[in-house]
């Protein structure tokens, strides 16, 4: 058996002497959380094992629903949590990573983990095979209890290159559509795993199909989920101060809009408006779309650069389902074109209605 296939070695966990200490403001840095989702069998567990075995020098906590056989941690290594502890089972690994399961409150478990803050660089949250990542994203992104302790870093979806087309075509004749669409639509990074099982031409077509659903996502091809960890750690996808990638994507905004290639009606749409817009009107418009599901449009993700009336600040909009945030990111530079650009990823998007609604936000 090759070294990278062996279960990770466990070591005796040591009491964390830092718990209870007051952290200075310079130390109080939020811990990033990456949510890993994907269809059963896509390779999420392979990705987790790759990280748990990796010689990356980072202390990463991996939160699992349960320790299954596919996670290379022997039962004898697993410690039951203290009585009353939220993190019920854990194992610390020789490379400094921590693996644990959570049976009850995710929020409380995260709080408990970040008490070991000086020991953790990142947290990975592995979801079940059919989990919809949107509720998790909402909790991690804007939960008041967690806001200063942890931050949502990115949503990573692992897809099986060999079987993805079949999964996307499931239930084509019904009114519902596959969970695979949800997982792709919500993702910031998509790992196209098992590309060794299909041809180069098939890989190219599949990547095109993925981008037809979500043009904003970063698609990475992999074999056995062996990817550069910078693609899943510290991506800062929800950080309003880290807007360069969003801006560069929106720069080519017309190419982001996709036609509806699927019966599901899930696609990406980008609209723009050169005139400044009124912030209060934008909020009311967004709430009508996101909360009231105007014309049955179902918005999964929304990202935008906004030109707000009477402001010299470029504003950033991010939305996941019903939760949204508009914040100033930086000053507009003299040479750049001040234009509103909004990307929607969703179901049954009506381009003309959305364009008209944005125009109506002008003062």
PDB file of C-alpha atoms in Angstrom, residues 16 75 108 145 183 208 210 224 237-238 267 296 345:
ATOM      1  CA  UNK A  16      -4.804  23.487  25.119  1.00  0.00           C
ATOM      2  CA  UNK A  75     -11.982   3.217  15.328  1.00  0.00           C
ATOM      3  CA  UNK A 108     -21.654  25.557  19.350  1.00  0.00           C
ATOM      4  CA  UNK A 145     -22.788  34.281  17.429  1.00  0.00           C
ATOM      5  CA  UNK A 183     -24.343  21.851  -5.422  1.00  0.00           C
ATOM      6  CA  UNK A 208     -18.389  23.832 -20.357  1.00  0.00           C
ATOM      7  CA  UNK A 210     -20.599  23.100 -15.395  1.00  0.00           C
ATOM      8  CA  UNK A 224      -8.223  11.284  -6.639  1.00  0.00           C
ATOM      9  CA  UNK A 237     -14.901  34.124  -1.504  1.00  0.00           C
ATOM     10  CA  UNK A 238     -17.129  36.032   0.946  1.00  0.00           C
ATOM     11  CA  UNK A 267     -28.220  29.072 -15.385  1.00  0.00           C
ATOM     12  CA  UNK A 296     -41.253  32.206  -9.350  1.00  0.00           C
ATOM     13  CA  UNK A 345     -27.270  32.097 -10.610  1.00  0.00           C
TER      14      UNK A 345
END
